[in-house]
PDB file of C-alpha atoms in Angstrom:
ATOM      1  CA  MET O  26     120.997-150.434  35.422  1.00  0.00           C
ATOM      2  CA  GLU O  27     124.248-148.768  36.434  1.00  0.00           C
ATOM      3  CA  ASN O  28     124.825-147.571  32.854  1.00  0.00           C
ATOM      4  CA  THR O  29     121.338-146.018  32.798  1.00  0.00           C
ATOM      5  CA  ILE O  30     121.969-144.141  36.090  1.00  0.00           C
ATOM      6  CA  ALA O  31     125.352-142.916  34.827  1.00  0.00           C
ATOM      7  CA  LYS O  32     123.782-141.661  31.583  1.00  0.00           C
ATOM      8  CA  GLU O  33     121.048-139.840  33.529  1.00  0.00           C
ATOM      9  CA  LYS O  34     123.636-138.198  35.778  1.00  0.00           C
ATOM     10  CA  LYS O  35     125.680-137.141  32.754  1.00  0.00           C
ATOM     11  CA  SER O  36     122.664-135.657  31.010  1.00  0.00           C
ATOM     12  CA  LEU O  37     121.716-133.822  34.232  1.00  0.00           C
ATOM     13  CA  VAL O  38     125.213-132.293  34.472  1.00  0.00           C
ATOM     14  CA  ILE O  39     125.031-131.198  30.820  1.00  0.00           C
ATOM     15  CA  LYS O  40     121.622-129.604  31.418  1.00  0.00           C
ATOM     16  CA  GLN O  41     122.928-127.772  34.534  1.00  0.00           C
ATOM     17  CA  LYS O  42     125.909-126.412  32.577  1.00  0.00           C
ATOM     18  CA  GLY O  43     123.562-125.286  29.814  1.00  0.00           C
ATOM     19  CA  MET O  44     121.283-123.571  32.336  1.00  0.00           C
ATOM     20  CA  ARG O  45     124.301-121.891  33.909  1.00  0.00           C
ATOM     21  CA  ARG O  46     125.445-120.545  30.539  1.00  0.00           C
ATOM     22  CA  ILE O  47     121.935-119.291  29.779  1.00  0.00           C
ATOM     23  CA  SER O  48     121.642-117.602  33.196  1.00  0.00           C
ATOM     24  CA  LEU O  49     125.062-115.934  32.736  1.00  0.00           C
ATOM     25  CA  GLY O  50     124.035-114.717  29.299  1.00  0.00           C
ATOM     26  CA  VAL O  51     120.777-113.315  30.684  1.00  0.00           C
ATOM     27  CA  TYR O  52     122.670-111.672  33.547  1.00  0.00           C
ATOM     28  CA  PHE O  53     125.122-109.919  31.204  1.00  0.00           C
ATOM     29  CA  ARG O  54     122.341-108.781  28.878  1.00  0.00           C
ATOM     30  CA  ARG O  55     120.401-107.331  31.783  1.00  0.00           C
ATOM     31  CA  ASN O  56     123.443-105.547  33.251  1.00  0.00           C
ATOM     32  CA  ILE O  57     125.335-104.647  30.081  1.00  0.00           C
ATOM     33  CA  HIS O  58     124.922-100.893  30.767  1.00  0.00           C
ATOM     34  CA  TYR O  59     126.833-101.236  34.045  1.00  0.00           C
ATOM     35  CA  TYR O  60     129.736-102.930  32.264  1.00  0.00           C
ATOM     36  CA  ILE O  61     129.746-100.207  29.601  1.00  0.00           C
ATOM     37  CA  LEU O  62     130.081 -97.617  32.375  1.00  0.00           C
ATOM     38  CA  LEU O  63     133.032 -99.585  33.757  1.00  0.00           C
ATOM     39  CA  ILE O  64     135.020 -99.346  30.526  1.00  0.00           C
ATOM     40  CA  LEU O  65     136.500 -95.872  31.160  1.00  0.00           C
ATOM     41  CA  PRO O  66     137.488 -96.488  34.814  1.00  0.00           C
ATOM     42  CA  VAL O  67     139.107 -99.800  33.867  1.00  0.00           C
ATOM     43  CA  LEU O  68     140.988 -98.147  30.993  1.00  0.00           C
ATOM     44  CA  TYR O  69     142.145 -95.385  33.338  1.00  0.00           C
ATOM     45  CA  PHE O  70     143.636 -97.874  35.791  1.00  0.00           C
ATOM     46  CA  VAL O  71     145.185 -99.997  33.046  1.00  0.00           C
ATOM     47  CA  VAL O  72     146.801 -97.039  31.257  1.00  0.00           C
ATOM     48  CA  PHE O  73     147.748 -94.743  34.149  1.00  0.00           C
ATOM     49  CA  ARG O  74     148.139 -97.121  37.107  1.00  0.00           C
ATOM     50  CA  TYR O  75     149.181-100.571  35.935  1.00  0.00           C
ATOM     51  CA  GLY O  76     150.775 -99.669  32.603  1.00  0.00           C
ATOM     52  CA  PRO O  77     153.570 -97.520  34.097  1.00  0.00           C
ATOM     53  CA  ILE O  78     154.603-100.424  36.362  1.00  0.00           C
ATOM     54  CA  ILE O  79     156.447-101.873  33.353  1.00  0.00           C
ATOM     55  CA  GLY O  80     158.584 -98.725  33.292  1.00  0.00           C
ATOM     56  CA  ASN O  81     160.100 -99.668  36.666  1.00  0.00           C
ATOM     57  CA  VAL O  82     162.545-101.798  34.686  1.00  0.00           C
ATOM     58  CA  LEU O  83     164.457 -98.531  34.101  1.00  0.00           C
ATOM     59  CA  ALA O  84     165.623 -98.720  37.719  1.00  0.00           C
ATOM     60  CA  PHE O  85     167.824-101.639  36.639  1.00  0.00           C
ATOM     61  CA  ARG O  86     168.722-100.492  33.119  1.00  0.00           C
ATOM     62  CA  ARG O  87     170.646 -97.479  31.767  1.00  0.00           C
ATOM     63  CA  TYR O  88     168.436 -95.122  29.809  1.00  0.00           C
ATOM     64  CA  VAL O  89     169.917 -93.429  26.760  1.00  0.00           C
ATOM     65  CA  PRO O  90     167.995 -90.524  25.132  1.00  0.00           C
ATOM     66  CA  GLY O  91     166.830 -91.561  21.695  1.00  0.00           C
ATOM     67  CA  GLY O  92     167.070 -95.259  22.500  1.00  0.00           C
ATOM     68  CA  SER O  93     164.514 -97.719  23.837  1.00  0.00           C
ATOM     69  CA  ILE O  94     162.133 -96.372  26.476  1.00  0.00           C
ATOM     70  CA  TYR O  95     163.046 -99.425  28.569  1.00  0.00           C
ATOM     71  CA  GLY O  96     166.776 -98.681  28.625  1.00  0.00           C
ATOM     72  CA  LYS O  97     169.858 -99.830  26.771  1.00  0.00           C
ATOM     73  CA  GLU O  98     171.689-102.239  29.098  1.00  0.00           C
ATOM     74  CA  TRP O  99     171.316-103.899  32.488  1.00  0.00           C
ATOM     75  CA  VAL O 100     173.195-102.165  35.326  1.00  0.00           C
ATOM     76  CA  GLY O 101     171.863-104.126  38.312  1.00  0.00           C
ATOM     77  CA  LEU O 102     171.533-102.126  41.536  1.00  0.00           C
ATOM     78  CA  LYS O 103     173.826 -99.296  40.405  1.00  0.00           C
ATOM     79  CA  TYR O 104     171.221 -96.538  40.743  1.00  0.00           C
ATOM     80  CA  PHE O 105     170.016 -97.805  44.125  1.00  0.00           C
ATOM     81  CA  LYS O 106     173.586 -97.590  45.443  1.00  0.00           C
ATOM     82  CA  LEU O 107     173.909 -94.086  44.003  1.00  0.00           C
ATOM     83  CA  PHE O 108     170.882 -92.564  45.710  1.00  0.00           C
ATOM     84  CA  LEU O 109     171.488 -94.411  48.982  1.00  0.00           C
ATOM     85  CA  GLY O 110     174.878 -92.674  49.083  1.00  0.00           C
ATOM     86  CA  ASP O 111     173.473 -89.278  48.082  1.00  0.00           C
ATOM     87  CA  PRO O 112     173.124 -86.820  51.045  1.00  0.00           C
ATOM     88  CA  ASN O 113     170.425 -84.876  49.152  1.00  0.00           C
ATOM     89  CA  PHE O 114     168.278 -87.999  48.988  1.00  0.00           C
ATOM     90  CA  TRP O 115     168.417 -88.464  52.762  1.00  0.00           C
ATOM     91  CA  VAL O 116     167.465 -84.819  53.311  1.00  0.00           C
ATOM     92  CA  ALA O 117     164.406 -85.356  51.079  1.00  0.00           C
ATOM     93  CA  PHE O 118     163.707 -88.678  52.829  1.00  0.00           C
ATOM     94  CA  LYS O 119     163.743 -87.012  56.261  1.00  0.00           C
ATOM     95  CA  ASN O 120     161.523 -84.131  55.122  1.00  0.00           C
ATOM     96  CA  THR O 121     159.020 -86.562  53.576  1.00  0.00           C
ATOM     97  CA  TRP O 122     158.748 -88.614  56.745  1.00  0.00           C
ATOM     98  CA  LEU O 123     158.379 -85.558  58.975  1.00  0.00           C
ATOM     99  CA  LEU O 124     155.618 -84.042  56.829  1.00  0.00           C
ATOM    100  CA  SER O 125     153.803 -87.384  56.646  1.00  0.00           C
ATOM    101  CA  PHE O 126     154.179 -87.951  60.393  1.00  0.00           C
ATOM    102  CA  TYR O 127     152.766 -84.514  61.233  1.00  0.00           C
ATOM    103  CA  HIS O 128     149.975 -85.130  58.740  1.00  0.00           C
ATOM    104  CA  LEU O 129     148.980 -88.386  60.485  1.00  0.00           C
ATOM    105  CA  LEU O 130     149.418 -86.862  63.934  1.00  0.00           C
ATOM    106  CA  ILE O 131     147.243 -83.811  63.278  1.00  0.00           C
ATOM    107  CA  THR O 132     144.919 -84.056  60.270  1.00  0.00           C
ATOM    108  CA  VAL O 133     143.308 -87.448  61.001  1.00  0.00           C
ATOM    109  CA  PRO O 134     142.521 -86.692  64.694  1.00  0.00           C
ATOM    110  CA  VAL O 135     141.171 -83.261  63.688  1.00  0.00           C
ATOM    111  CA  ALA O 136     138.844 -84.938  61.151  1.00  0.00           C
ATOM    112  CA  ILE O 137     137.656 -87.398  63.815  1.00  0.00           C
ATOM    113  CA  LEU O 138     137.094 -84.589  66.336  1.00  0.00           C
ATOM    114  CA  PHE O 139     135.219 -82.539  63.741  1.00  0.00           C
ATOM    115  CA  ALA O 140     132.934 -85.478  62.937  1.00  0.00           C
ATOM    116  CA  LEU O 141     132.235 -86.046  66.649  1.00  0.00           C
ATOM    117  CA  LEU O 142     131.446 -82.372  67.255  1.00  0.00           C
ATOM    118  CA  VAL O 143     129.169 -81.997  64.213  1.00  0.00           C
ATOM    119  CA  ASN O 144     127.367 -85.194  65.191  1.00  0.00           C
ATOM    120  CA  GLU O 145     126.403 -83.507  68.466  1.00  0.00           C
ATOM    121  CA  ILE O 146     124.460 -80.758  66.671  1.00  0.00           C
ATOM    122  CA  LYS O 147     120.799 -81.479  67.389  1.00  0.00           C
ATOM    123  CA  SER O 148     119.299 -79.628  64.433  1.00  0.00           C
ATOM    124  CA  GLY O 149     119.436 -81.821  61.341  1.00  0.00           C
ATOM    125  CA  LYS O 150     119.355 -78.823  58.963  1.00  0.00           C
ATOM    126  CA  LEU O 151     122.161 -77.029  60.785  1.00  0.00           C
ATOM    127  CA  ARG O 152     124.232 -80.236  60.884  1.00  0.00           C
ATOM    128  CA  SER O 153     123.791 -80.741  57.134  1.00  0.00           C
ATOM    129  CA  ALA O 154     124.676 -77.096  56.464  1.00  0.00           C
ATOM    130  CA  VAL O 155     127.884 -77.331  58.521  1.00  0.00           C
ATOM    131  CA  GLN O 156     128.891 -80.544  56.757  1.00  0.00           C
ATOM    132  CA  THR O 157     128.218 -79.093  53.297  1.00  0.00           C
ATOM    133  CA  ILE O 158     130.174 -75.888  54.015  1.00  0.00           C
ATOM    134  CA  SER O 159     133.109 -77.913  55.376  1.00  0.00           C
ATOM    135  CA  TYR O 160     133.367 -79.819  52.068  1.00  0.00           C
ATOM    136  CA  PHE O 161     133.830 -76.707  49.910  1.00  0.00           C
ATOM    137  CA  PRO O 162     137.600 -76.146  50.468  1.00  0.00           C
ATOM    138  CA  ASN O 163     138.317 -79.638  49.115  1.00  0.00           C
ATOM    139  CA  PHE O 164     137.182 -78.484  45.658  1.00  0.00           C
ATOM    140  CA  ILE O 165     139.450 -75.433  45.571  1.00  0.00           C
ATOM    141  CA  SER O 166     142.505 -75.806  43.345  1.00  0.00           C
ATOM    142  CA  ILE O 167     145.864 -76.190  45.095  1.00  0.00           C
ATOM    143  CA  VAL O 168     147.138 -73.275  42.988  1.00  0.00           C
ATOM    144  CA  VAL O 169     144.358 -71.053  44.340  1.00  0.00           C
ATOM    145  CA  VAL O 170     145.035 -72.166  47.942  1.00  0.00           C
ATOM    146  CA  ILE O 171     148.744 -71.349  47.681  1.00  0.00           C
ATOM    147  CA  GLY O 172     147.863 -68.048  45.981  1.00  0.00           C
ATOM    148  CA  LEU O 173     145.593 -67.139  48.908  1.00  0.00           C
ATOM    149  CA  MET O 174     148.327 -68.068  51.375  1.00  0.00           C
ATOM    150  CA  LYS O 175     150.858 -65.862  49.575  1.00  0.00           C
ATOM    151  CA  GLU O 176     148.420 -62.945  49.531  1.00  0.00           C
ATOM    152  CA  LEU O 177     147.515 -63.281  53.220  1.00  0.00           C
ATOM    153  CA  LEU O 178     151.105 -63.847  54.346  1.00  0.00           C
ATOM    154  CA  SER O 179     152.842 -61.305  52.107  1.00  0.00           C
ATOM    155  CA  PRO O 180     155.427 -59.278  54.104  1.00  0.00           C
ATOM    156  CA  THR O 181     154.419 -56.034  52.344  1.00  0.00           C
ATOM    157  CA  TYR O 182     150.617 -56.049  52.020  1.00  0.00           C
ATOM    158  CA  GLY O 183     149.480 -59.321  53.610  1.00  0.00           C
ATOM    159  CA  LEU O 184     146.667 -59.148  56.165  1.00  0.00           C
ATOM    160  CA  ILE O 185     148.610 -61.212  58.736  1.00  0.00           C
ATOM    161  CA  ASN O 186     151.714 -58.994  58.605  1.00  0.00           C
ATOM    162  CA  LYS O 187     149.566 -55.841  58.724  1.00  0.00           C
ATOM    163  CA  GLY O 188     148.115 -57.164  61.975  1.00  0.00           C
ATOM    164  CA  LEU O 189     151.605 -57.909  63.317  1.00  0.00           C
ATOM    165  CA  GLU O 190     152.727 -54.364  62.459  1.00  0.00           C
ATOM    166  CA  MET O 191     149.837 -52.965  64.474  1.00  0.00           C
ATOM    167  CA  ILE O 192     151.155 -54.670  67.618  1.00  0.00           C
ATOM    168  CA  GLY O 193     154.768 -53.668  66.950  1.00  0.00           C
ATOM    169  CA  ILE O 194     156.125 -56.881  65.391  1.00  0.00           C
ATOM    170  CA  ASP O 195     158.299 -56.686  62.269  1.00  0.00           C
ATOM    171  CA  PRO O 196     156.884 -58.298  59.103  1.00  0.00           C
ATOM    172  CA  ILE O 197     157.737 -61.981  58.601  1.00  0.00           C
ATOM    173  CA  PHE O 198     158.283 -63.561  55.181  1.00  0.00           C
ATOM    174  CA  PHE O 199     156.304 -66.689  56.154  1.00  0.00           C
ATOM    175  CA  MET O 200     156.455 -68.390  52.756  1.00  0.00           C
ATOM    176  CA  ASN O 201     160.231 -68.003  52.581  1.00  0.00           C
ATOM    177  CA  GLU O 202     161.163 -68.947  56.159  1.00  0.00           C
ATOM    178  CA  PRO O 203     162.224 -72.603  56.642  1.00  0.00           C
ATOM    179  CA  GLY O 204     160.865 -72.593  60.195  1.00  0.00           C
ATOM    180  CA  TRP O 205     157.329 -71.824  58.987  1.00  0.00           C
ATOM    181  CA  PHE O 206     157.123 -74.238  56.062  1.00  0.00           C
ATOM    182  CA  ARG O 207     155.821 -77.340  57.896  1.00  0.00           C
ATOM    183  CA  SER O 208     153.367 -75.316  59.999  1.00  0.00           C
ATOM    184  CA  LEU O 209     151.907 -73.667  56.895  1.00  0.00           C
ATOM    185  CA  TYR O 210     151.752 -76.972  55.014  1.00  0.00           C
ATOM    186  CA  ILE O 211     149.895 -78.818  57.803  1.00  0.00           C
ATOM    187  CA  SER O 212     147.564 -75.934  58.688  1.00  0.00           C
ATOM    188  CA  SER O 213     146.538 -75.537  55.035  1.00  0.00           C
ATOM    189  CA  GLU O 214     145.917 -79.312  54.836  1.00  0.00           C
ATOM    190  CA  VAL O 215     143.699 -79.111  57.935  1.00  0.00           C
ATOM    191  CA  TRP O 216     141.721 -76.184  56.519  1.00  0.00           C
ATOM    192  CA  GLN O 217     141.265 -77.709  53.078  1.00  0.00           C
ATOM    193  CA  TYR O 218     140.609 -81.383  53.833  1.00  0.00           C
ATOM    194  CA  THR O 219     139.137 -81.701  57.342  1.00  0.00           C
ATOM    195  CA  GLY O 220     135.535 -81.627  56.112  1.00  0.00           C
ATOM    196  CA  TRP O 221     136.191 -84.051  53.277  1.00  0.00           C
ATOM    197  CA  ASN O 222     138.222 -86.467  55.435  1.00  0.00           C
ATOM    198  CA  SER O 223     135.478 -86.506  58.052  1.00  0.00           C
ATOM    199  CA  ILE O 224     132.922 -88.017  55.633  1.00  0.00           C
ATOM    200  CA  ILE O 225     134.024 -91.579  56.357  1.00  0.00           C
ATOM    201  CA  PHE O 226     133.774 -90.928  60.110  1.00  0.00           C
ATOM    202  CA  PHE O 227     130.295 -89.398  59.720  1.00  0.00           C
ATOM    203  CA  ALA O 228     129.245 -92.576  57.916  1.00  0.00           C
ATOM    204  CA  ALA O 229     130.711 -94.761  60.665  1.00  0.00           C
ATOM    205  CA  ILE O 230     128.982 -92.746  63.402  1.00  0.00           C
ATOM    206  CA  SER O 231     125.617 -92.825  61.627  1.00  0.00           C
ATOM    207  CA  SER O 232     125.765 -96.646  61.473  1.00  0.00           C
ATOM    208  CA  ILE O 233     126.019 -97.015  65.271  1.00  0.00           C
ATOM    209  CA  ASP O 234     122.985 -98.691  66.856  1.00  0.00           C
ATOM    210  CA  PRO O 235     120.938 -96.004  68.743  1.00  0.00           C
ATOM    211  CA  GLN O 236     120.088 -98.593  71.411  1.00  0.00           C
ATOM    212  CA  LEU O 237     123.708 -98.409  72.602  1.00  0.00           C
ATOM    213  CA  TYR O 238     123.267 -94.717  73.396  1.00  0.00           C
ATOM    214  CA  GLU O 239     119.934 -95.404  75.082  1.00  0.00           C
ATOM    215  CA  ALA O 240     121.533 -98.092  77.270  1.00  0.00           C
ATOM    216  CA  ALA O 241     124.422 -95.754  78.166  1.00  0.00           C
ATOM    217  CA  GLU O 242     121.949 -92.980  79.040  1.00  0.00           C
ATOM    218  CA  VAL O 243     119.997 -95.362  81.289  1.00  0.00           C
ATOM    219  CA  ASP O 244     123.274 -96.158  83.072  1.00  0.00           C
ATOM    220  CA  GLY O 245     123.734 -92.443  83.743  1.00  0.00           C
ATOM    221  CA  ALA O 246     126.311 -91.607  81.068  1.00  0.00           C
ATOM    222  CA  GLY O 247     126.307 -88.018  79.814  1.00  0.00           C
ATOM    223  CA  ARG O 248     127.116 -86.957  76.249  1.00  0.00           C
ATOM    224  CA  LEU O 249     130.876 -86.887  76.835  1.00  0.00           C
ATOM    225  CA  LYS O 250     130.919 -90.364  78.387  1.00  0.00           C
ATOM    226  CA  GLN O 251     128.723 -91.663  75.564  1.00  0.00           C
ATOM    227  CA  ILE O 252     131.266 -90.371  73.050  1.00  0.00           C
ATOM    228  CA  ILE O 253     134.167 -91.953  74.969  1.00  0.00           C
ATOM    229  CA  HIS O 254     132.539 -95.289  75.766  1.00  0.00           C
ATOM    230  CA  VAL O 255     130.161 -95.785  72.820  1.00  0.00           C
ATOM    231  CA  THR O 256     131.002 -93.667  69.774  1.00  0.00           C
ATOM    232  CA  ILE O 257     134.793 -93.977  69.728  1.00  0.00           C
ATOM    233  CA  PRO O 258     134.900 -97.769  70.357  1.00  0.00           C
ATOM    234  CA  GLN O 259     132.258 -98.292  67.648  1.00  0.00           C
ATOM    235  CA  ILE O 260     134.185 -96.313  65.024  1.00  0.00           C
ATOM    236  CA  MET O 261     137.579 -97.719  66.052  1.00  0.00           C
ATOM    237  CA  PRO O 262     137.667-100.236  63.130  1.00  0.00           C
ATOM    238  CA  THR O 263     137.179 -97.335  60.712  1.00  0.00           C
ATOM    239  CA  ILE O 264     139.899 -95.282  62.422  1.00  0.00           C
ATOM    240  CA  THR O 265     142.265 -98.259  62.253  1.00  0.00           C
ATOM    241  CA  VAL O 266     141.664 -98.815  58.533  1.00  0.00           C
ATOM    242  CA  VAL O 267     142.139 -95.089  57.783  1.00  0.00           C
ATOM    243  CA  TYR O 268     145.457 -95.045  59.647  1.00  0.00           C
ATOM    244  CA  ILE O 269     146.690 -98.216  57.931  1.00  0.00           C
ATOM    245  CA  LEU O 270     145.857 -96.789  54.509  1.00  0.00           C
ATOM    246  CA  SER O 271     147.449 -93.463  55.466  1.00  0.00           C
ATOM    247  CA  LEU O 272     150.652 -95.235  56.473  1.00  0.00           C
ATOM    248  CA  GLY O 273     150.953 -96.374  52.873  1.00  0.00           C
ATOM    249  CA  GLN O 274     151.281 -92.683  51.937  1.00  0.00           C
ATOM    250  CA  LEU O 275     154.209 -92.018  54.285  1.00  0.00           C
ATOM    251  CA  MET O 276     156.554 -91.761  51.323  1.00  0.00           C
ATOM    252  CA  SER O 277     154.155 -89.613  49.333  1.00  0.00           C
ATOM    253  CA  VAL O 278     153.065 -86.076  50.205  1.00  0.00           C
ATOM    254  CA  ALA O 279     151.072 -83.474  48.271  1.00  0.00           C
ATOM    255  CA  PHE O 280     153.594 -82.951  45.471  1.00  0.00           C
ATOM    256  CA  GLU O 281     151.792 -80.000  43.841  1.00  0.00           C
ATOM    257  CA  LYS O 282     151.482 -78.100  47.124  1.00  0.00           C
ATOM    258  CA  VAL O 283     155.110 -78.700  48.111  1.00  0.00           C
ATOM    259  CA  LEU O 284     156.323 -77.658  44.647  1.00  0.00           C
ATOM    260  CA  LEU O 285     154.278 -74.433  44.782  1.00  0.00           C
ATOM    261  CA  MET O 286     155.521 -73.639  48.300  1.00  0.00           C
ATOM    262  CA  TYR O 287     159.119 -74.519  47.420  1.00  0.00           C
ATOM    263  CA  THR O 288     161.703 -71.701  47.376  1.00  0.00           C
ATOM    264  CA  PRO O 289     165.515 -71.810  47.425  1.00  0.00           C
ATOM    265  CA  SER O 290     165.418 -70.367  50.950  1.00  0.00           C
ATOM    266  CA  ASN O 291     163.234 -73.136  52.438  1.00  0.00           C
ATOM    267  CA  SER O 292     164.607 -75.983  50.282  1.00  0.00           C
ATOM    268  CA  GLN O 293     166.270 -77.687  53.252  1.00  0.00           C
ATOM    269  CA  VAL O 294     162.853 -78.430  54.742  1.00  0.00           C
ATOM    270  CA  SER O 295     160.621 -78.402  51.647  1.00  0.00           C
ATOM    271  CA  ASP O 296     162.547 -80.808  49.406  1.00  0.00           C
ATOM    272  CA  VAL O 297     160.730 -84.173  49.572  1.00  0.00           C
ATOM    273  CA  ILE O 298     161.086 -87.475  47.705  1.00  0.00           C
ATOM    274  CA  GLU O 299     158.698 -86.444  44.933  1.00  0.00           C
ATOM    275  CA  THR O 300     160.363 -83.068  44.288  1.00  0.00           C
ATOM    276  CA  PHE O 301     163.728 -84.864  44.405  1.00  0.00           C
ATOM    277  CA  VAL O 302     162.504 -87.317  41.739  1.00  0.00           C
ATOM    278  CA  TYR O 303     161.076 -84.410  39.711  1.00  0.00           C
ATOM    279  CA  ARG O 304     164.418 -82.561  39.728  1.00  0.00           C
ATOM    280  CA  ILE O 305     166.529 -85.635  38.984  1.00  0.00           C
ATOM    281  CA  GLY O 306     164.177 -87.163  36.409  1.00  0.00           C
ATOM    282  CA  LEU O 307     162.612 -84.289  34.466  1.00  0.00           C
ATOM    283  CA  GLU O 308     165.007 -81.392  35.026  1.00  0.00           C
ATOM    284  CA  SER O 309     168.267 -83.398  34.860  1.00  0.00           C
ATOM    285  CA  SER O 310     166.912 -86.081  32.466  1.00  0.00           C
ATOM    286  CA  ASN O 311     168.358 -88.872  34.637  1.00  0.00           C
ATOM    287  CA  TYR O 312     165.319 -91.126  34.253  1.00  0.00           C
ATOM    288  CA  SER O 313     166.879 -94.367  35.489  1.00  0.00           C
ATOM    289  CA  TYR O 314     168.088 -92.729  38.718  1.00  0.00           C
ATOM    290  CA  ALA O 315     164.674 -91.134  39.327  1.00  0.00           C
ATOM    291  CA  THR O 316     162.901 -94.433  38.600  1.00  0.00           C
ATOM    292  CA  ALA O 317     165.069 -96.224  41.176  1.00  0.00           C
ATOM    293  CA  VAL O 318     164.157 -93.632  43.829  1.00  0.00           C
ATOM    294  CA  GLY O 319     160.454 -93.860  42.981  1.00  0.00           C
ATOM    295  CA  LEU O 320     160.500 -97.670  43.043  1.00  0.00           C
ATOM    296  CA  PHE O 321     162.269 -97.655  46.406  1.00  0.00           C
ATOM    297  CA  SER O 322     159.689 -95.317  47.971  1.00  0.00           C
ATOM    298  CA  GLY O 323     156.783 -97.336  46.538  1.00  0.00           C
ATOM    299  CA  VAL O 324     158.100-100.669  47.823  1.00  0.00           C
ATOM    300  CA  LEU O 325     158.852 -99.122  51.220  1.00  0.00           C
ATOM    301  CA  GLY O 326     155.270 -97.821  51.432  1.00  0.00           C
ATOM    302  CA  LEU O 327     153.917-101.303  50.613  1.00  0.00           C
ATOM    303  CA  VAL O 328     156.110-102.893  53.302  1.00  0.00           C
ATOM    304  CA  ILE O 329     154.937-100.332  55.882  1.00  0.00           C
ATOM    305  CA  VAL O 330     151.264-101.083  55.100  1.00  0.00           C
ATOM    306  CA  ILE O 331     151.811-104.853  55.428  1.00  0.00           C
ATOM    307  CA  ILE O 332     153.639-104.464  58.758  1.00  0.00           C
ATOM    308  CA  ALA O 333     151.053-101.973  60.096  1.00  0.00           C
ATOM    309  CA  ASN O 334     148.196-104.269  59.069  1.00  0.00           C
ATOM    310  CA  TYR O 335     149.865-107.257  60.764  1.00  0.00           C
ATOM    311  CA  LEU O 336     150.541-105.347  64.011  1.00  0.00           C
ATOM    312  CA  SER O 337     147.034-103.887  64.037  1.00  0.00           C
ATOM    313  CA  LYS O 338     145.526-107.356  63.624  1.00  0.00           C
ATOM    314  CA  LYS O 339     147.619-108.678  66.499  1.00  0.00           C
ATOM    315  CA  VAL O 340     147.015-105.771  68.883  1.00  0.00           C
ATOM    316  CA  THR O 341     143.511-104.476  68.092  1.00  0.00           C
ATOM    317  CA  ARG O 342     142.047-107.370  66.007  1.00  0.00           C
ATOM    318  CA  TYR O 343     141.142-104.790  63.334  1.00  0.00           C
ATOM    319  CA  SER O 344     142.835-104.932  59.930  1.00  0.00           C
ATOM    320  CA  LEU O 345     142.401-104.493  56.190  1.00  0.00           C
ATOM    321  CA  TYR O 346     142.507-108.244  55.545  1.00  0.00           C
TER     322      TYR O 346
END
């Protein structure tokens, strides 16, 4: 009797496994087109994101031109000690942190404020038009943006300096003055990316339950109080996640923009980690040194995200994981 029951159970398990295999086969056949579409994105990440990770071994090995792309011999932490004792590295480190800090302090709140203000527009068509127009600058090339800035701020024929001359102020070479570099960088970021960065906040606001606003209105809350006591608390998880993810970019700024705005005169404030790596690695051909700097900044960014996520979870109960 027991042997019969055991055999029946075994046959049932075999049938279930067979059914599972059939159902998986049917599933893949039905959705094969989705997996075909995934091939290129997966290849992109494998080749350009995960593949280069192997090259980080150069931070611990001496690279010799003409030799192996993974270096000739192990040198331990030699290159880490070199850049940690390099004053130019710390200048770039400071500039990177300041630009990233100003970026977090200004651009994210401006995007949130923009989303809140546009959400208050009653006309659906006008609201959609404002949103669409605000997205356009995001699709303009960085080269074009910097070209426009140079034309507008030119000390000889720029519109801004022409206006200053009319009120008796001498022309200012904005793009060459160290004191103006960070202001120009952040203001151009705000102009170009505010609309695009606000998309995620628009989505968060649109998912808020309308009954919350109705209840607040019954309690006598005006539009401003509804924003403060309903909208902002409801989108706080989204704001927290955006800030945590942004903290991971503290060691990485817009390399192309900084490089295009870089001049010998403003180098003390415009030289950042990425331009430092570019000069050391590509211009000076010191690939191992540059790899060590890049690896250090990447690991530091990862550590900052982990710490920020942990603190956010403890303080606000919102986190990435």
